[in-house]
Amino acid sequence: MQVPRPSVREAASMYGTAVAIFLVILVAALQGSVPAESPFPYHIPLDPEGTLELSWNVSYVQETVHFQLLVREFKAGVLFGMSDRGELENADLVVLWTNGDSAYFGDAWSDPNGLIHLDSQQDYQLLQAQRTPEGLTLLFKRPFSTCDPRDYLIEDGTVHLVYGILEQPFPSLEAINTSVLQTGLQRVQLLKPNIPTPALPSDMLTMEIRAPDVLVPGQETTYWCYISELPDGFARHHIVMYEPIVTKGNEAIVHHMEIFQCAAEFDSVPRFSGPCDSKMKPDRLNYCRHVLAAWALGAKAFYYPEEAGLAFGGPGSSRFLRLEVHYHNPLKIQGRRDSSGIRLYYTATLRRFNAGIMELGLVYTPVMAVPPQEMAFVLTGYCTDKCTQMALPPSGIHIFASQLHTHLTGRKVVTVLARDGRERQIVNRDDHYSPHFQEIRMLKKVVSVHPGDVLITSCTYNTEDRTLATVGGFGILQEMCVNYVHYYPQTPLELCKSAVDTGFLQKYFHLVNRFNSEEVCTCPQASVPEQFASVPWNSFNRDVLKALYDFAPISMHCNKSSAVRFQGEWSLQPLPEIISKLEEPAPRCPASRGPSSGGPTMVSIGGGKG
Amino acid sequence: MQVPRPSVREAASMYGTAVAIFLVILVAALQGSVPAESPFPYHIPLDPEGTLELSWNVSYVQETVHFQLLVREFKAGVLFGMSDRGELENADLVVLWTNGDSAYFGDAWSDPNGLIHLDSQQDYQLLQAQRTPEGLTLLFKRPFSTCDPRDYLIEDGTVHLVYGILEQPFPSLEAINTSVLQTGLQRVQLLKPNIPTPALPSDMLTMEIRAPDVLVPGQETTYWCYISELPDGFARHHIVMYEPIVTKGNEAIVHHMEIFQCAAEFDSVPRFSGPCDSKMKPDRLNYCRHVLAAWALGAKAFYYPEEAGLAFGGPGSSRFLRLEVHYHNPLKIQGRRDSSGIRLYYTATLRRFNAGIMELGLVYTPVMAVPPQEMAFVLTGYCTDKCTQMALPPSGIHIFASQLHTHLTGRKVVTVLARDGRERQIVNRDDHYSPHFQEIRMLKKVVSVHPGDVLITSCTYNTEDRTLATVGGFGILQEMCVNYVHYYPQTPLELCKSAVDTGFLQKYFHLVNRFNSEEVCTCPQASVPEQFASVPWNSFNRDVLKALYDFAPISMHCNKSSAVRFQGEWSLQPLPEIISKLEEPAPRCPASRGPSSGGPTMVSIGGGKG
């Protein structure tokens, strides 16, 4: 339905320019109705200046996301969309553009050269375009899956949103030159879990751990460290919920925040407030690594399940907490002050279960390595049936949240639960994982792990920019593959991870020596990183390394803490045998489609270019 | 558009039952129009009794196939469709069914259990349903690609058509129980090339090589061999075209036919007409293997390009021809007589170029092997730049047709042309290849091969039903990977094939010995098939064999005839390096769709169950 609008000139003469600009405008195509209750629970600024603000909601019944995009100081258009890793090429886009006379809204896509084309299947459906005092608001919806190969499939995990701001009209969609636009990306978990909010105890108290009016440095990346302290004699409590406190105006700068508890060994930790990489930072802060709370951009409050809480305070735990705030300031804004932090909700009435955190994945060891120049090399760590049999209570544990972790080359992470040799359930999966966006995510469904179950964590790495093998380890240029799972009831099992058997890795180096005509020094007296550094990375040595990791026995870390193992034989363990894999879910195509006419929708946005 | 029809009872009272039954019936939905010229150039019977007859045409402009399905003795419905390899599970179907009262037409699909479901996206579009004296004729169309993941993608190469005949009404589509239906499959090249018919010479003569009124054996499979003879003193001629002659009524039984020329060494070949596996068959017939003509079900006439012909007759060639007819008689019909054969069109006015046939792919050697229990194992044979540099004329050769060949485990075959390390063009590709359906196919586009080009032929094998490795060789239980390419001008290069270097294969067996804790006898004094037979096929040995074939140097057969090599060093050749692959074409989704309403179309087919 199209309502004719007065031209800019007519409007100006009728009401004066100001009125025309702020005119409440028109419903372009009201084919779906906006939900009545608080329609958009999730919000995120897209650009660092906050010109674009996205709100959204998720309907798992309709498998549809409703988006509301607010464009402040609207000029000539906006493009918004999604792509694999935030690039503006091969992106699935929705574009609002003006050609000087009229405004159009269309589902579009960009090719590998970044050129924009109208999509033959229009799956973004415009519901409303409205001018308000704040700016232009576009309301539109899209199914998770459209079955259009040009379209992005909205999946669990990270979604890389892309945007661009059009400052002047373009004669056509195809004429939009993305290289002259202000563009950018924002990472977010679009498909937030739809979990009822757990009831909170009546005797709940709150505690704010906030940055002390920090002057945010005028540099792109700052990790700010601040030491705070629990009251003297603070007894054992359960954290039941926490939420972010972001200083008004800094929403686009505060990227993520974490609270760590310091090690109990130290009676005191020096006070500090400064960049975490400062030379002035006391060494003891490095012993403040036990996560109490973590928040990242786009996340809302984190609730523990009603039957569990995270213990803090009391004897045997440190009084000292470290707040870490990651400021992302690409525009290098100077003089901004910030007091962001996290508000903890806790209770003295301990809940039935202590929550715990367990590390799944790979041991931090160089025997697990990724050759250079790989697009998507997979390393896998196992938590074996033998370890879960020994360490888990008969009734099992319940995983309710998960934080995936790799270093810089990580691109995907997934943990699968297997029972009796059959993959049963995805614990957590992110096919668009970014090491720059690590948040604790509530699982859509609690996953129960029983004694004898196997947990398989696989990470996919991209080493196209490396010239030498990337080995496992703690360094930022080394790699990790970890899933920190949050579960209850707490057990002594803190680590359930694996790595390839070192003897079999030496057989591999021997084979490399023998197979390659040139004699290369991958001799056993060298260290493993040295051996990996001297492998000539031809296709054979790459493929055989993959084959080795898929075949060779493993050494298990089935540990009570990072140093104390459960009793038993943990070396030369066979790889868990998987006889049936989970099927990839076939993307469901929406039964009834939105308007699938080839052309864009003409939109009345009133006020013209203002 | 739906035209109301008189009910059966009304019609009967008006015109009498007979008239009602044969009433010309109604256009169900005439949304596309039927092409005016001879609309369906291609025909094939679907079932061995010829109850279902399919005709079709192909529009490459609209990327659409129009189908006309004739159902003789129509009872209660029919299902027709396509699936990966002819199975009725996971098939893309179109179903016409009656529930007793009304008839319906719908796009459907079958799940892995063979249950039928209506497709949410209706891509088969009914154009006409008509009763004629012959039976019920359905006219419908479908785009090659629908972008519906439930639908089959119609590609070049073999298409496995499936069908089922409904003998009684079913209350609903979901209620159709495929296990009680008469069902079957038929293989066909749906996307016939759209090539203008080459002009034929005015002095053209014809010669029919036909089975001599054979009594077709009442068994499922018969290969009939018949020796025929060229006239005494028959001079050198060019075959310019040939076409099948199929005895009327035997269209569903005559599966394929080939004419071979016998070896020139023999002055005479004994006369014979009988099954090719008969004990009475003279041994000399085994030397009649030079293909002159080949036809398979669904194929039409084969034309040589105007500038080339296939030489036969004259000095230095045998006067004896062997006709081989494959009778496929699954109903074991007794007493059927057949005189099918091939009509050769030839001329004494030799054309500018002789056509030639060249073998690409793998050498027939056990060093190329497929482990057992593989779903899709790929072996690749190379025709290297060094060989084409040496053997091809400066202006290159022109491939106009191709016949793909494997033994029983072959599932896909493709030949790609590469130049300067970049894949440029597909020569021929069949992703639904069946060893039971090997026809010479005209290429849609002539492929020119220049000196220095590389031709890469890959075959994909399924050995899930084997317990030991399948090695290369001549035996029916061994494997081949061959593309016989038909080209001009003829060159002395008859074979351009490769196999892995045997020294590197021995390194592999050594590695297998060393890596596997149990000492297995893959010692070099054993034969290669024995060595392969003793490999324990764990994932490591499988993966490393793949890695070896992808890496190890090759031994080339760059031969003038099967025994005579071109001069040069042909062992320990490096694998051709490919720096850029051809991109998989993204299936184009039809811009404008047919009716995509969720429901089936009600069809007026008149006459009820007749």
PDB file of C-alpha atoms in Angstrom, chain A residues 120-121 147-150 504 506-508 510-511 514-517 538-541 543-544 546-548 550-552 586-591 593 596 598, chain B residues 120-121 147-150 504 506-508 510-511 514-517 538-541 543-544 546-548 550-552 586-591 593 596 598:
ATOM      1  CA  SER A 120      15.567 -11.671  -7.337  1.00  0.00           C
ATOM      2  CA  GLN A 121      13.871 -12.988  -4.200  1.00  0.00           C
ATOM      3  CA  CYS A 147      16.487 -20.832   0.836  1.00  0.00           C
ATOM      4  CA  ASP A 148      17.816 -18.128  -1.455  1.00  0.00           C
ATOM      5  CA  PRO A 149      21.491 -18.978  -2.034  1.00  0.00           C
ATOM      6  CA  ARG A 150      22.260 -15.236  -2.101  1.00  0.00           C
ATOM      7  CA  PHE A 504      52.778 -40.908  17.287  1.00  0.00           C
ATOM      8  CA  GLN A 506      57.345 -38.401  16.372  1.00  0.00           C
ATOM      9  CA  LYS A 507      56.362 -41.168  13.932  1.00  0.00           C
ATOM     10  CA  TYR A 508      54.863 -38.402  11.810  1.00  0.00           C
ATOM     11  CA  HIS A 510      59.991 -39.561  10.903  1.00  0.00           C
ATOM     12  CA  LEU A 511      57.635 -40.156   7.977  1.00  0.00           C
ATOM     13  CA  ARG A 514      61.564 -40.319   4.900  1.00  0.00           C
ATOM     14  CA  PHE A 515      58.964 -39.270   2.357  1.00  0.00           C
ATOM     15  CA  ASN A 516      60.483 -36.011   1.285  1.00  0.00           C
ATOM     16  CA  SER A 517      63.481 -36.410  -0.950  1.00  0.00           C
ATOM     17  CA  ASN A 538      53.485 -29.701   0.784  1.00  0.00           C
ATOM     18  CA  SER A 539      50.060 -31.257   0.345  1.00  0.00           C
ATOM     19  CA  PHE A 540      51.247 -34.659   1.529  1.00  0.00           C
ATOM     20  CA  ASN A 541      52.655 -33.445   4.837  1.00  0.00           C
ATOM     21  CA  ASP A 543      47.160 -34.261   4.624  1.00  0.00           C
ATOM     22  CA  VAL A 544      49.119 -36.761   6.688  1.00  0.00           C
ATOM     23  CA  LYS A 546      45.302 -34.242   9.399  1.00  0.00           C
ATOM     24  CA  ALA A 547      45.173 -38.032   9.064  1.00  0.00           C
ATOM     25  CA  LEU A 548      47.389 -38.387  12.152  1.00  0.00           C
ATOM     26  CA  ASP A 550      42.133 -38.163  13.069  1.00  0.00           C
ATOM     27  CA  PHE A 551      43.743 -41.478  13.954  1.00  0.00           C
ATOM     28  CA  ALA A 552      46.527 -41.393  16.540  1.00  0.00           C
ATOM     29  CA  ALA A 586      18.313 -28.913   6.374  1.00  0.00           C
ATOM     30  CA  PRO A 587      17.434 -25.228   6.368  1.00  0.00           C
ATOM     31  CA  ARG A 588      13.682 -24.952   6.456  1.00  0.00           C
ATOM     32  CA  CYS A 589      12.338 -22.725   3.741  1.00  0.00           C
ATOM     33  CA  PRO A 590       9.479 -20.509   4.796  1.00  0.00           C
ATOM     34  CA  ALA A 591       6.258 -22.118   3.549  1.00  0.00           C
ATOM     35  CA  ARG A 593       6.858 -16.159   1.359  1.00  0.00           C
ATOM     36  CA  SER A 596       8.806 -12.027  -3.941  1.00  0.00           C
ATOM     37  CA  GLY A 598      11.573  -8.800  -8.478  1.00  0.00           C
TER      38      GLY A 598
ATOM     39  CA  SER B 120       5.939 -26.340   0.244  1.00  0.00           C
ATOM     40  CA  GLN B 121       7.244 -24.796  -2.967  1.00  0.00           C
ATOM     41  CA  CYS B 147      16.552 -23.363  -5.246  1.00  0.00           C
ATOM     42  CA  ASP B 148      14.247 -25.532  -3.173  1.00  0.00           C
ATOM     43  CA  PRO B 149      16.522 -27.877  -1.199  1.00  0.00           C
ATOM     44  CA  ARG B 150      13.871 -30.595  -1.566  1.00  0.00           C
ATOM     45  CA  PHE B 504      56.135 -43.779  -4.111  1.00  0.00           C
ATOM     46  CA  GLN B 506      56.079 -48.690  -2.144  1.00  0.00           C
ATOM     47  CA  LYS B 507      56.967 -45.860   0.271  1.00  0.00           C
ATOM     48  CA  TYR B 508      53.282 -45.868   1.186  1.00  0.00           C
ATOM     49  CA  HIS B 510      56.446 -49.129   4.008  1.00  0.00           C
ATOM     50  CA  LEU B 511      54.727 -46.376   5.983  1.00  0.00           C
ATOM     51  CA  ARG B 514      55.749 -48.847  10.205  1.00  0.00           C
ATOM     52  CA  PHE B 515      52.731 -46.917  11.459  1.00  0.00           C
ATOM     53  CA  ASN B 516      50.526 -49.806  12.361  1.00  0.00           C
ATOM     54  CA  SER B 517      51.555 -51.530  15.521  1.00  0.00           C
ATOM     55  CA  ASN B 538      41.872 -47.722   9.257  1.00  0.00           C
ATOM     56  CA  SER B 539      41.265 -44.017   8.770  1.00  0.00           C
ATOM     57  CA  PHE B 540      44.976 -43.244   8.720  1.00  0.00           C
ATOM     58  CA  ASN B 541      45.837 -45.672   5.925  1.00  0.00           C
ATOM     59  CA  ASP B 543      43.698 -40.779   4.374  1.00  0.00           C
ATOM     60  CA  VAL B 544      47.386 -41.281   3.617  1.00  0.00           C
ATOM     61  CA  LYS B 546      44.428 -40.171  -0.657  1.00  0.00           C
ATOM     62  CA  ALA B 547      47.278 -37.852   0.297  1.00  0.00           C
ATOM     63  CA  LEU B 548      49.701 -39.994  -1.717  1.00  0.00           C
ATOM     64  CA  ASP B 550      47.245 -36.087  -4.424  1.00  0.00           C
ATOM     65  CA  PHE B 551      50.983 -35.614  -4.066  1.00  0.00           C
ATOM     66  CA  ALA B 552      53.182 -38.369  -5.493  1.00  0.00           C
ATOM     67  CA  ALA B 586      25.790 -21.219  -8.182  1.00  0.00           C
ATOM     68  CA  PRO B 587      22.412 -22.629  -9.179  1.00  0.00           C
ATOM     69  CA  ARG B 588      20.392 -19.800 -10.623  1.00  0.00           C
ATOM     70  CA  CYS B 589      17.014 -19.492  -9.003  1.00  0.00           C
ATOM     71  CA  PRO B 590      14.196 -18.668 -11.337  1.00  0.00           C
ATOM     72  CA  ALA B 591      13.496 -14.949 -10.986  1.00  0.00           C
ATOM     73  CA  ARG B 593       8.266 -18.416  -9.891  1.00  0.00           C
ATOM     74  CA  SER B 596       4.070 -21.334  -5.112  1.00  0.00           C
ATOM     75  CA  GLY B 598       1.239 -24.557  -0.593  1.00  0.00           C
TER      76      GLY B 598
END
